[in-house]
C-alpha cells in the first residue's frame, strides 16, 4: 500500500502544477459520462496512469475519463478506480477541485475496498487517506506532512444538498427544508471533493445527491466517487447510505454506474433513513 500512497502523492504534486499552468481549453472529446473533457482532465488522467504504471502491486486501473479498465501488472493485487479531476469545470472559476481514488484488493466491488483517498486542490493542497483510520496530510515545502486524524461528530451543522431542486421528490425537499429550519447552514460549491471535505473537517453535516426526476439513480458514479467517499466517511465514524442501505453494500454493473447517495454524521443520516423508509 505504501507504494500506492507514494504514487498518489507524486500524481497530486504534478496535477497541482498542471492546474496552475495548463491552458484549460475544451478538447474535442467526450468522456464516458458524455461530458466534454477538458484538456486538463486528460492531462491529469495521463499523470495518474504514468505514476500507477510504475507500481508493480497495481493490477488494474479504471479511470472516470476512460471507457474501459486497463490492466497494468498481471501479478499485482490492487485494483484502483479513480476520478483524476473531479469538478474540473470549477477550475475555470477558480474554485477547489479534487482527485478521488478507490483502492480494492482482488477486483473491483465495494466489498473488496481496502482503502480510499482524495486530494483537494484549493488554496492549499491536502490529501485524505483512509485505511483503518482517516488521516489528513498537507502539502508543504514539496512534501505531504501528516496533520491529524479525522473524526466526525455525532451531529454537524452543514448541509450540502446536490441535484436540481426543481427535480427533487417532495419528501426530499421537505427533509432538506427541515434541516435548514433546525439551523443548518448551506455549504455547496458543486465540487464533491471540497464539499465533502468541508463537512468532514468541520465535524459533520450532510451531503446529499438524491435521485431526481431527470436522474432517478443520481449523478455520482459508484466506483469513482461514491464508494471511495463512503469508505472514508465510515472510517471517520460517519455513515454513507443510499437512503436506506449502506452504499458499501451496493454492487455495480458497469464501471460508470451511478447511485443515490448521502454522506454525513449519524444524526443526519438517521433522519434520512427515517424519511426514506417512509417515502422512497
Ligand atoms: O460529478 C461531478 C460533480 O461536479 C461533483 O463533483 C459534484 O458534487 C456534482 O457533480 C455537482 O452536481 P450538480 O451541479 O448537479 O449539483
JSON list of N, CA and C in Angstrom, two decimals, residues 72-100:
[
{"chain": "A", "resi": 72, "resn": "UNK", "atom": "N", "xyz": [-2.54, -3.28, -15.74]},
{"chain": "A", "resi": 72, "resn": "UNK", "atom": "CA", "xyz": [-1.17, -2.73, -15.65]},
{"chain": "A", "resi": 72, "resn": "UNK", "atom": "C", "xyz": [-0.14, -3.82, -15.34]},
{"chain": "A", "resi": 73, "resn": "UNK", "atom": "N", "xyz": [-0.40, -4.60, -14.27]},
{"chain": "A", "resi": 73, "resn": "UNK", "atom": "CA", "xyz": [0.58, -5.63, -13.89]},
{"chain": "A", "resi": 73, "resn": "UNK", "atom": "C", "xyz": [-0.15, -6.91, -13.52]},
{"chain": "A", "resi": 74, "resn": "UNK", "atom": "N", "xyz": [0.03, -7.91, -14.30]},
{"chain": "A", "resi": 74, "resn": "UNK", "atom": "CA", "xyz": [-0.64, -9.21, -14.12]},
{"chain": "A", "resi": 74, "resn": "UNK", "atom": "C", "xyz": [-0.53, -9.73, -12.69]},
{"chain": "A", "resi": 75, "resn": "UNK", "atom": "N", "xyz": [0.64, -9.51, -12.04]},
{"chain": "A", "resi": 75, "resn": "UNK", "atom": "CA", "xyz": [0.85, -10.08, -10.70]},
{"chain": "A", "resi": 75, "resn": "UNK", "atom": "C", "xyz": [0.42, -9.16, -9.57]},
{"chain": "A", "resi": 76, "resn": "UNK", "atom": "N", "xyz": [-0.05, -7.99, -9.90]},
{"chain": "A", "resi": 76, "resn": "UNK", "atom": "CA", "xyz": [-0.44, -7.03, -8.85]},
{"chain": "A", "resi": 76, "resn": "UNK", "atom": "C", "xyz": [-1.68, -7.48, -8.11]},
{"chain": "A", "resi": 77, "resn": "UNK", "atom": "N", "xyz": [-1.86, -7.00, -6.87]},
{"chain": "A", "resi": 77, "resn": "UNK", "atom": "CA", "xyz": [-3.02, -7.40, -6.06]},
{"chain": "A", "resi": 77, "resn": "UNK", "atom": "C", "xyz": [-4.12, -6.34, -6.08]},
{"chain": "A", "resi": 78, "resn": "UNK", "atom": "N", "xyz": [-3.75, -5.08, -6.38]},
{"chain": "A", "resi": 78, "resn": "UNK", "atom": "CA", "xyz": [-4.69, -3.98, -6.18]},
{"chain": "A", "resi": 78, "resn": "UNK", "atom": "C", "xyz": [-5.34, -3.49, -7.48]},
{"chain": "A", "resi": 79, "resn": "UNK", "atom": "N", "xyz": [-6.59, -3.10, -7.33]},
{"chain": "A", "resi": 79, "resn": "UNK", "atom": "CA", "xyz": [-7.38, -2.54, -8.43]},
{"chain": "A", "resi": 79, "resn": "UNK", "atom": "C", "xyz": [-7.75, -1.13, -7.99]},
{"chain": "A", "resi": 80, "resn": "UNK", "atom": "N", "xyz": [-7.48, -0.14, -8.82]},
{"chain": "A", "resi": 80, "resn": "UNK", "atom": "CA", "xyz": [-7.76, 1.24, -8.40]},
{"chain": "A", "resi": 80, "resn": "UNK", "atom": "C", "xyz": [-8.69, 1.92, -9.40]},
{"chain": "A", "resi": 81, "resn": "UNK", "atom": "N", "xyz": [-9.80, 2.47, -8.88]},
{"chain": "A", "resi": 81, "resn": "UNK", "atom": "CA", "xyz": [-10.71, 3.27, -9.70]},
{"chain": "A", "resi": 81, "resn": "UNK", "atom": "C", "xyz": [-10.53, 4.72, -9.28]},
{"chain": "A", "resi": 82, "resn": "UNK", "atom": "N", "xyz": [-10.36, 5.60, -10.24]},
{"chain": "A", "resi": 82, "resn": "UNK", "atom": "CA", "xyz": [-10.08, 6.99, -9.85]},
{"chain": "A", "resi": 82, "resn": "UNK", "atom": "C", "xyz": [-10.75, 8.00, -10.77]},
{"chain": "A", "resi": 83, "resn": "UNK", "atom": "N", "xyz": [-11.04, 9.14, -10.17]},
{"chain": "A", "resi": 83, "resn": "UNK", "atom": "CA", "xyz": [-11.51, 10.29, -10.94]},
{"chain": "A", "resi": 83, "resn": "UNK", "atom": "C", "xyz": [-10.36, 11.29, -10.88]},
{"chain": "A", "resi": 84, "resn": "UNK", "atom": "N", "xyz": [-9.66, 11.51, -12.01]},
{"chain": "A", "resi": 84, "resn": "UNK", "atom": "CA", "xyz": [-8.43, 12.31, -11.97]},
{"chain": "A", "resi": 84, "resn": "UNK", "atom": "C", "xyz": [-8.66, 13.74, -11.51]},
{"chain": "A", "resi": 85, "resn": "UNK", "atom": "N", "xyz": [-9.75, 14.36, -11.98]},
{"chain": "A", "resi": 85, "resn": "UNK", "atom": "CA", "xyz": [-10.00, 15.75, -11.58]},
{"chain": "A", "resi": 85, "resn": "UNK", "atom": "C", "xyz": [-11.51, 15.97, -11.50]},
{"chain": "A", "resi": 86, "resn": "UNK", "atom": "N", "xyz": [-12.05, 15.65, -10.34]},
{"chain": "A", "resi": 86, "resn": "UNK", "atom": "CA", "xyz": [-13.49, 15.79, -10.15]},
{"chain": "A", "resi": 86, "resn": "UNK", "atom": "C", "xyz": [-13.87, 17.27, -10.03]},
{"chain": "A", "resi": 87, "resn": "UNK", "atom": "N", "xyz": [-14.95, 17.63, -10.72]},
{"chain": "A", "resi": 87, "resn": "UNK", "atom": "CA", "xyz": [-15.42, 19.03, -10.67]},
{"chain": "A", "resi": 87, "resn": "UNK", "atom": "C", "xyz": [-14.55, 19.95, -11.50]},
{"chain": "A", "resi": 88, "resn": "UNK", "atom": "N", "xyz": [-13.89, 19.38, -12.54]},
{"chain": "A", "resi": 88, "resn": "UNK", "atom": "CA", "xyz": [-12.87, 20.16, -13.26]},
{"chain": "A", "resi": 88, "resn": "UNK", "atom": "C", "xyz": [-13.41, 21.45, -13.89]},
{"chain": "A", "resi": 89, "resn": "UNK", "atom": "N", "xyz": [-14.73, 21.51, -14.16]},
{"chain": "A", "resi": 89, "resn": "UNK", "atom": "CA", "xyz": [-15.25, 22.74, -14.76]},
{"chain": "A", "resi": 89, "resn": "UNK", "atom": "C", "xyz": [-15.18, 23.91, -13.77]},
{"chain": "A", "resi": 90, "resn": "UNK", "atom": "N", "xyz": [-14.93, 23.60, -12.50]},
{"chain": "A", "resi": 90, "resn": "UNK", "atom": "CA", "xyz": [-14.81, 24.66, -11.49]},
{"chain": "A", "resi": 90, "resn": "UNK", "atom": "C", "xyz": [-13.44, 25.36, -11.53]},
{"chain": "A", "resi": 91, "resn": "UNK", "atom": "N", "xyz": [-12.48, 24.74, -12.27]},
{"chain": "A", "resi": 91, "resn": "UNK", "atom": "CA", "xyz": [-11.16, 25.37, -12.38]},
{"chain": "A", "resi": 91, "resn": "UNK", "atom": "C", "xyz": [-11.30, 26.74, -13.06]},
{"chain": "A", "resi": 92, "resn": "UNK", "atom": "N", "xyz": [-12.17, 26.76, -14.04]},
{"chain": "A", "resi": 92, "resn": "UNK", "atom": "CA", "xyz": [-12.48, 27.99, -14.79]},
{"chain": "A", "resi": 92, "resn": "UNK", "atom": "C", "xyz": [-12.82, 29.18, -13.91]},
{"chain": "A", "resi": 93, "resn": "UNK", "atom": "N", "xyz": [-13.55, 28.89, -12.82]},
{"chain": "A", "resi": 93, "resn": "UNK", "atom": "CA", "xyz": [-13.99, 29.96, -11.93]},
{"chain": "A", "resi": 93, "resn": "UNK", "atom": "C", "xyz": [-13.19, 29.96, -10.62]},
{"chain": "A", "resi": 94, "resn": "UNK", "atom": "N", "xyz": [-12.07, 29.22, -10.68]},
{"chain": "A", "resi": 94, "resn": "UNK", "atom": "CA", "xyz": [-11.11, 29.23, -9.58]},
{"chain": "A", "resi": 94, "resn": "UNK", "atom": "C", "xyz": [-11.68, 28.74, -8.24]},
{"chain": "A", "resi": 95, "resn": "UNK", "atom": "N", "xyz": [-12.54, 27.71, -8.31]},
{"chain": "A", "resi": 95, "resn": "UNK", "atom": "CA", "xyz": [-12.99, 27.05, -7.08]},
{"chain": "A", "resi": 95, "resn": "UNK", "atom": "C", "xyz": [-12.19, 25.76, -6.91]},
{"chain": "A", "resi": 96, "resn": "UNK", "atom": "N", "xyz": [-12.28, 25.17, -5.73]},
{"chain": "A", "resi": 96, "resn": "UNK", "atom": "CA", "xyz": [-11.48, 23.98, -5.45]},
{"chain": "A", "resi": 96, "resn": "UNK", "atom": "C", "xyz": [-11.98, 22.75, -6.22]},
{"chain": "A", "resi": 97, "resn": "UNK", "atom": "N", "xyz": [-11.06, 21.89, -6.56]},
{"chain": "A", "resi": 97, "resn": "UNK", "atom": "CA", "xyz": [-11.36, 20.63, -7.26]},
{"chain": "A", "resi": 97, "resn": "UNK", "atom": "C", "xyz": [-10.60, 19.50, -6.57]},
{"chain": "A", "resi": 98, "resn": "UNK", "atom": "N", "xyz": [-10.76, 18.26, -7.06]},
{"chain": "A", "resi": 98, "resn": "UNK", "atom": "CA", "xyz": [-10.07, 17.18, -6.37]},
{"chain": "A", "resi": 98, "resn": "UNK", "atom": "C", "xyz": [-9.87, 15.94, -7.22]},
{"chain": "A", "resi": 99, "resn": "UNK", "atom": "N", "xyz": [-9.00, 15.06, -6.74]},
{"chain": "A", "resi": 99, "resn": "UNK", "atom": "CA", "xyz": [-8.82, 13.73, -7.33]},
{"chain": "A", "resi": 99, "resn": "UNK", "atom": "C", "xyz": [-9.34, 12.71, -6.31]},
{"chain": "A", "resi": 100, "resn": "UNK", "atom": "N", "xyz": [-9.99, 11.66, -6.79]},
{"chain": "A", "resi": 100, "resn": "UNK", "atom": "CA", "xyz": [-10.57, 10.65, -5.88]},
{"chain": "A", "resi": 100, "resn": "UNK", "atom": "C", "xyz": [-10.06, 9.26, -6.28]}
]
